[in-house]
Short mmCIF file of C-alpha atoms in Angstrom, two decimals:
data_model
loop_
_atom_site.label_atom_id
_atom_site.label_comp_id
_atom_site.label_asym_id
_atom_site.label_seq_id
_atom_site.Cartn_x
_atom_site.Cartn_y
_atom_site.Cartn_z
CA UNK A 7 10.25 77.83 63.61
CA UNK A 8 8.28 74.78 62.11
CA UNK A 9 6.44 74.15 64.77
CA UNK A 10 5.23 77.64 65.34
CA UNK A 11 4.44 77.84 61.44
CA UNK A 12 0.40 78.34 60.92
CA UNK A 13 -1.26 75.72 58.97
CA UNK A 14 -1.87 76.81 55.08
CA UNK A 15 -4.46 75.23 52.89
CA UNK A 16 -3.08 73.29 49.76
CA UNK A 17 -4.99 73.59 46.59
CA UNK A 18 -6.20 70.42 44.70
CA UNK A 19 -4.31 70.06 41.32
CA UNK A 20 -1.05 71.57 42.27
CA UNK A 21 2.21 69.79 43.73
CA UNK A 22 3.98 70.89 46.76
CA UNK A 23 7.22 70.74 48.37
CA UNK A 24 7.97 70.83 52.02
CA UNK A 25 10.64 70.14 54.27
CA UNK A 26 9.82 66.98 57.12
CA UNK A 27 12.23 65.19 59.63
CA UNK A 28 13.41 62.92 57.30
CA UNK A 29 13.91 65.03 54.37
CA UNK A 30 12.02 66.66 51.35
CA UNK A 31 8.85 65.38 50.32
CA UNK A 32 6.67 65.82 47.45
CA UNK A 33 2.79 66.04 47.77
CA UNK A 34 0.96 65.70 44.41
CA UNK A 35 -2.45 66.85 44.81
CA UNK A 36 -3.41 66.38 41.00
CA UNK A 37 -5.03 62.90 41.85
CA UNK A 38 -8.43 62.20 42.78
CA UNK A 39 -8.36 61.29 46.08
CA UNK A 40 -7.52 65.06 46.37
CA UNK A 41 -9.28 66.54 43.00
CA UNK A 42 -12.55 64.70 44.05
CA UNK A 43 -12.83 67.47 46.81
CA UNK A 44 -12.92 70.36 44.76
CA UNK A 45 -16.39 72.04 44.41
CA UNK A 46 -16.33 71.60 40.75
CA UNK A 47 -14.05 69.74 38.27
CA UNK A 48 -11.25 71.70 37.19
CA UNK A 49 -12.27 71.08 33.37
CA UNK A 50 -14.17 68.81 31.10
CA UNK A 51 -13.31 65.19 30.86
CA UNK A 52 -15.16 62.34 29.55
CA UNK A 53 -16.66 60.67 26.89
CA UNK A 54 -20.52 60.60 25.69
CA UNK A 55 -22.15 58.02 23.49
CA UNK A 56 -25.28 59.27 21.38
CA UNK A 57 -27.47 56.92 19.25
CA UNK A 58 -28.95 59.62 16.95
CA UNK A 59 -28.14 62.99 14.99
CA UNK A 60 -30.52 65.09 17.13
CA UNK A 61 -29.11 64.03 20.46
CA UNK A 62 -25.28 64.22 18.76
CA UNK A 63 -26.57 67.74 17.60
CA UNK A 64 -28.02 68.95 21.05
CA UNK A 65 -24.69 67.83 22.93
CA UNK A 66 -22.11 69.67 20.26
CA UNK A 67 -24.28 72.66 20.58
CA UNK A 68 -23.34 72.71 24.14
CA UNK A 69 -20.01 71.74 24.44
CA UNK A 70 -18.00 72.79 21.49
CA UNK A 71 -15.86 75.91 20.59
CA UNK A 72 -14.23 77.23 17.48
CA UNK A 73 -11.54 74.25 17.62
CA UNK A 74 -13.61 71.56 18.23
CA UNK A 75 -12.67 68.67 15.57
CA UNK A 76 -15.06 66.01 14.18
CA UNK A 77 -14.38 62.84 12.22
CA UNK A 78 -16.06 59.65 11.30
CA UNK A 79 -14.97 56.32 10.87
CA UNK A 80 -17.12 54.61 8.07
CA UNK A 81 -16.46 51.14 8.62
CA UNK A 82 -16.44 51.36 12.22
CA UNK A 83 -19.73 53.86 11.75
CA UNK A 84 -19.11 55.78 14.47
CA UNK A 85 -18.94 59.63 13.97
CA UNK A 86 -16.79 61.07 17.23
CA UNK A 87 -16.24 64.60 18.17
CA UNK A 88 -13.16 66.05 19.88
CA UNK A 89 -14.63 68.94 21.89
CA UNK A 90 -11.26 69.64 23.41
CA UNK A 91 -9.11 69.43 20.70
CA UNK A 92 -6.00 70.94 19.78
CA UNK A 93 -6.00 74.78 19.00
CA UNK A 94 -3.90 76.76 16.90
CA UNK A 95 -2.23 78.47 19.51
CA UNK A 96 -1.10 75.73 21.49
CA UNK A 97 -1.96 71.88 22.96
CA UNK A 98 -5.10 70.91 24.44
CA UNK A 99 -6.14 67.92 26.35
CA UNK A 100 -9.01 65.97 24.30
CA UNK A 101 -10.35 64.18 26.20
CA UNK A 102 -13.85 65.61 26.07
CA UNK A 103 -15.51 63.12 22.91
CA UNK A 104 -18.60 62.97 22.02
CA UNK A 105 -19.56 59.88 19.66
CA UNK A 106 -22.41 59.08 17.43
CA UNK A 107 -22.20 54.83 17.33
CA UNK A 108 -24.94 53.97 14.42
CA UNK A 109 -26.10 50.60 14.97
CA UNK A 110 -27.52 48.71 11.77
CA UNK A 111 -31.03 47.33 12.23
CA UNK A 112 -32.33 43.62 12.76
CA UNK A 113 -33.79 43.29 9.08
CA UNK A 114 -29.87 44.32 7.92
CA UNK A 115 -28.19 42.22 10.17
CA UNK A 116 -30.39 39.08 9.26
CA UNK A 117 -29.84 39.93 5.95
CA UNK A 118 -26.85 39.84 5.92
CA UNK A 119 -25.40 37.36 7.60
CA UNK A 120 -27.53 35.06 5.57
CA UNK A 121 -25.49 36.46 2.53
CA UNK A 122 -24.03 33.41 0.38
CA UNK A 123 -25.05 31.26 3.15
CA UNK A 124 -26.84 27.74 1.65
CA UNK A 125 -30.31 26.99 3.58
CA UNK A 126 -32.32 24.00 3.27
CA UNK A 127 -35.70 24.68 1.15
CA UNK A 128 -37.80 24.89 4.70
CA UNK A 129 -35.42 27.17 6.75
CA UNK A 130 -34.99 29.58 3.26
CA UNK A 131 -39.24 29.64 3.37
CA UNK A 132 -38.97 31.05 6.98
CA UNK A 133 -36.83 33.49 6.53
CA UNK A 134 -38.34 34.66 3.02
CA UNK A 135 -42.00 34.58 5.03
CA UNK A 136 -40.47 36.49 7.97
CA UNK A 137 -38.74 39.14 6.31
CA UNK A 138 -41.63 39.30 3.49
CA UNK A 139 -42.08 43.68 3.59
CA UNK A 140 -38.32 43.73 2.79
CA UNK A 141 -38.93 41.81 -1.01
CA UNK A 142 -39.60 44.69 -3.44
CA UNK A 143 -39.08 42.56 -6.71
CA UNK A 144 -40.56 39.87 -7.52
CA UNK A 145 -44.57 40.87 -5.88
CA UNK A 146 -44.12 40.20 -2.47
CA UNK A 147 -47.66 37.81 -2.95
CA UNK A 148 -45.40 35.91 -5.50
CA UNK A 149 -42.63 35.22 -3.02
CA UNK A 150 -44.79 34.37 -0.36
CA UNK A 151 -46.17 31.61 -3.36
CA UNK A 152 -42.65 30.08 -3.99
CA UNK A 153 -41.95 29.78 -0.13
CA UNK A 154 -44.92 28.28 1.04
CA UNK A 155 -44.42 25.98 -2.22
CA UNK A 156 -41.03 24.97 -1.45
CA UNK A 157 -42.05 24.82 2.61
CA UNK A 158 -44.73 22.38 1.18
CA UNK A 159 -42.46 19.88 -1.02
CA UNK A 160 -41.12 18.26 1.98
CA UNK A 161 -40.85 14.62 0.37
CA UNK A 162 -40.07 16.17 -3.07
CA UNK A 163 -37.60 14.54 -4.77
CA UNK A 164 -35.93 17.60 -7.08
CA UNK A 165 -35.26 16.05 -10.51
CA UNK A 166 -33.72 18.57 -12.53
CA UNK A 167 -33.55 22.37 -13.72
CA UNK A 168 -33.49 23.74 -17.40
CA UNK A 169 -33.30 27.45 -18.19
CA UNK A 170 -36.23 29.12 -20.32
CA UNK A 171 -34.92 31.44 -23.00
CA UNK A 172 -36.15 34.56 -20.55
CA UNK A 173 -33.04 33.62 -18.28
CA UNK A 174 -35.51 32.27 -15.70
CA UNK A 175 -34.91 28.53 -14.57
CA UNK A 176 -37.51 25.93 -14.66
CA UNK A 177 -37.34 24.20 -11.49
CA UNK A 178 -39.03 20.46 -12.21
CA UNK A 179 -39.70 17.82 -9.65
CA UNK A 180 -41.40 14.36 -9.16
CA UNK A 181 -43.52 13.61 -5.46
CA UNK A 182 -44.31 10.24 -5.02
CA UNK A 183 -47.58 9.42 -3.33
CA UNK A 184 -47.21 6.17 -3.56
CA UNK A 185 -45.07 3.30 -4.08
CA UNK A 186 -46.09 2.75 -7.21
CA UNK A 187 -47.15 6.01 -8.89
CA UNK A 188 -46.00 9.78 -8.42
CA UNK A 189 -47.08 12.98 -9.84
CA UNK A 190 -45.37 15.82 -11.45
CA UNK A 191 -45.22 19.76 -11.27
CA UNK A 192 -43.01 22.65 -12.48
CA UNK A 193 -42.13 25.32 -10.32
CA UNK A 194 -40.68 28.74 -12.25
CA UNK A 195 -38.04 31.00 -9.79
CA UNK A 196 -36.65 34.03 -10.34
CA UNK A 197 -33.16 34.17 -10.77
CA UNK A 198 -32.70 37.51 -8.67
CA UNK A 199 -34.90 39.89 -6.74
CA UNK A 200 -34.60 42.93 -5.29
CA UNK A 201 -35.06 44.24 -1.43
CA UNK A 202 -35.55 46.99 0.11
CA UNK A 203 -34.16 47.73 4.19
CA UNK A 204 -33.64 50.42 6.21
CA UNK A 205 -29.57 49.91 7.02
CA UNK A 206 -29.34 52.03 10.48
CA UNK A 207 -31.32 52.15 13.90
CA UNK A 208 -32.26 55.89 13.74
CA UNK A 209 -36.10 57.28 14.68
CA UNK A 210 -38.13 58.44 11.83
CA UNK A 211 -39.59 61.92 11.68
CA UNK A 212 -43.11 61.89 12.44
CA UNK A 213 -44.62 62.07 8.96
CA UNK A 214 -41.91 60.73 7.10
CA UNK A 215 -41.12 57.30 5.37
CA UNK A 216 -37.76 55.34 7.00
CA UNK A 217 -34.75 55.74 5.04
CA UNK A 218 -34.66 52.71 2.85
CA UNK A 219 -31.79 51.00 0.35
CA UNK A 220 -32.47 48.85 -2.35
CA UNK A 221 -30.29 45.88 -2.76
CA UNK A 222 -30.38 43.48 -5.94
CA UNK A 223 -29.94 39.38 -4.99
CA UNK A 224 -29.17 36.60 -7.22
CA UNK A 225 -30.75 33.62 -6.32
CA UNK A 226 -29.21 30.70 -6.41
CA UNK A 227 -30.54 26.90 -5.56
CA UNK A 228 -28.67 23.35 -5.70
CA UNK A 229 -29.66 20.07 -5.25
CA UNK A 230 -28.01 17.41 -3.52
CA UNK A 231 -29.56 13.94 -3.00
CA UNK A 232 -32.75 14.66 -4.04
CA UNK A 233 -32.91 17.81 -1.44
CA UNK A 234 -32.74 21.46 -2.12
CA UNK A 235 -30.55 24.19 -0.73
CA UNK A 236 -31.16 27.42 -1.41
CA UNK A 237 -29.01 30.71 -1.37
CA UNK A 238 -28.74 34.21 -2.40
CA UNK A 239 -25.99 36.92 -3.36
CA UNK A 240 -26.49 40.48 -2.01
CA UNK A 241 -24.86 42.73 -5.00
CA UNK A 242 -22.10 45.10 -2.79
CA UNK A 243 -23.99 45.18 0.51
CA UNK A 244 -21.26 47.31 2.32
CA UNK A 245 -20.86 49.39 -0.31
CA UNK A 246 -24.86 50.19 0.50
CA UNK A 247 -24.28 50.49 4.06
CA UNK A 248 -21.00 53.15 3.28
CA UNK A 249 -23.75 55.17 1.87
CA UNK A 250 -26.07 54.82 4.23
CA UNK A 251 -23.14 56.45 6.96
CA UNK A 252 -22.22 59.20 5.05
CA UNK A 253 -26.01 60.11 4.59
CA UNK A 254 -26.05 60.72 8.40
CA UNK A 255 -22.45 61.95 7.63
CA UNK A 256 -24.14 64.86 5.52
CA UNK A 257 -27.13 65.43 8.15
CA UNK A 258 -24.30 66.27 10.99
CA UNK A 259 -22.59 68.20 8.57
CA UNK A 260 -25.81 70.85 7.82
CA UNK A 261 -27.34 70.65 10.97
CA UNK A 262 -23.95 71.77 12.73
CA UNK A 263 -22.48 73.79 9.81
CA UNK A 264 -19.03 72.03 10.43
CA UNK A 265 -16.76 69.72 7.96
CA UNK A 266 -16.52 65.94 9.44
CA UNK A 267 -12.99 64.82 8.92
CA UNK A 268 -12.56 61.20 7.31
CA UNK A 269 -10.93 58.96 10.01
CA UNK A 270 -9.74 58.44 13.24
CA UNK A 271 -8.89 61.35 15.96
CA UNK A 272 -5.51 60.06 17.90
#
């Protein structure tokens, strides 16, 4: 009788049974060497990365439905949807995510990193010269002065500091020319200033200024063996970059009309 049995197409994605000459076996056909032959996927799968709210927007438009759950991670600052999530009435897969991953930009990064860290006097010029649009407070012409000044006291020997009744420090030091005379000049630095960066890689509306925060930095110098190091203190950075998150945070939120969860999805 099984040998005059007609053949009988399996479906994909279902498991059969069926007697053979050594016994019952068990065909899974939920696995994709099988599944890969269907005409279409049986459902949505997958994850999608985004790098800005208008693509993020444009996808979740697309994809989501009534249950669709959305969260962000600040710290990690990555907003990720789950476009298949769980429903009231029952389990779902999700496995359908769609993630927003805001990277910070190169004028954050560099400043930060360089947070608390001591620099010679030459190497703290460079940086202050490259990143010269970013200095809000003191005049940007001003800085430029002190780092070209300190970039030019290669051979100074750094003789001492006093503070000046204004809370600015008088920086004083002695260049020799010569072995037998020198000559003298005060130098007067700020002790803070303020920047200004844009925290997150995101475009800019045509028309528009780029999103920028304002950070406040102490400066702070030392001076060991006649050579100067130079550092500064960002006040709170990621407490800055928190709100720069939750600013895209709030865009999501009114361009989509939906509440993002704080945290993780499972």
């Amino acid at each position: 009788a099984r040998a005059q049995a007609l053949a009988t197409v399996l479906e994909p994605g279902k498991i059969y049974a069926f007697p053979t000459a050594d016994g019952p076996q068990l065909l899974d056909l939920d696995v994709e060497e099988y599944t890969s032959r269907l005409p279409v996927p049986q459902r949505k799968t997958g994850a999608v990365t985004v790098e800005d709210v208008a693509s993020f927007e444009a996808y979740y438009a697309k994809h989501s439905d009534q249950d669709t759950e959305t969260y962000v991670n600040v710290d990690q600052r990555c907003i990720t949807a789950v476009l298949n999530a769980h429903s009231q009435e029952g389990p779902r897969w999700g496995d359908h995510r769609l993630h927003l991953q805001l990277k910070t930009t190169l004028s954050w990064v560099a400043w930060t990193c360089n947070d608390r860290k001591w620099m010679p006097q030459r190497e703290f010029a460079e940086f202050v010269e490259d990143h010269l649009s970013d200095i809000r407070e003191p005049a940007a012409a001003l800085m430029l002065e002190i780092a070209t000044t300190f970039q030019a006291k290669t051979k100074v020997n750094f003789a001492s500091a006093t503070r000046l009744s204004s809370g600015d420090a008088n920086l004083v030091w002695e260049e020799t020319t010569d072995a037998t005379a020198g000559a003298k000049g005060n130098l007067k630095v700020p002790t803070e200033f303020k920047i200004a960066v844009k925290c997150l890689e995101l475009p800019v509306v045509e028309g528009e200024d780029p999103v920028v925060y304002g950070l406040d930095a102490r400066f702070r110098y030392r001076i060991e063996r006649g050579q100067l190091y130079v550092s500064y203190l960002l006040d709170d950075p990621q407490a800055v970059l928190r709100d720069a998150v939750l600013a895209v945070v709030g865009q999501v939120e009114g361009g989509l009309g939906i509440e993002v969860l704080r945290g993780t999805p499972a």
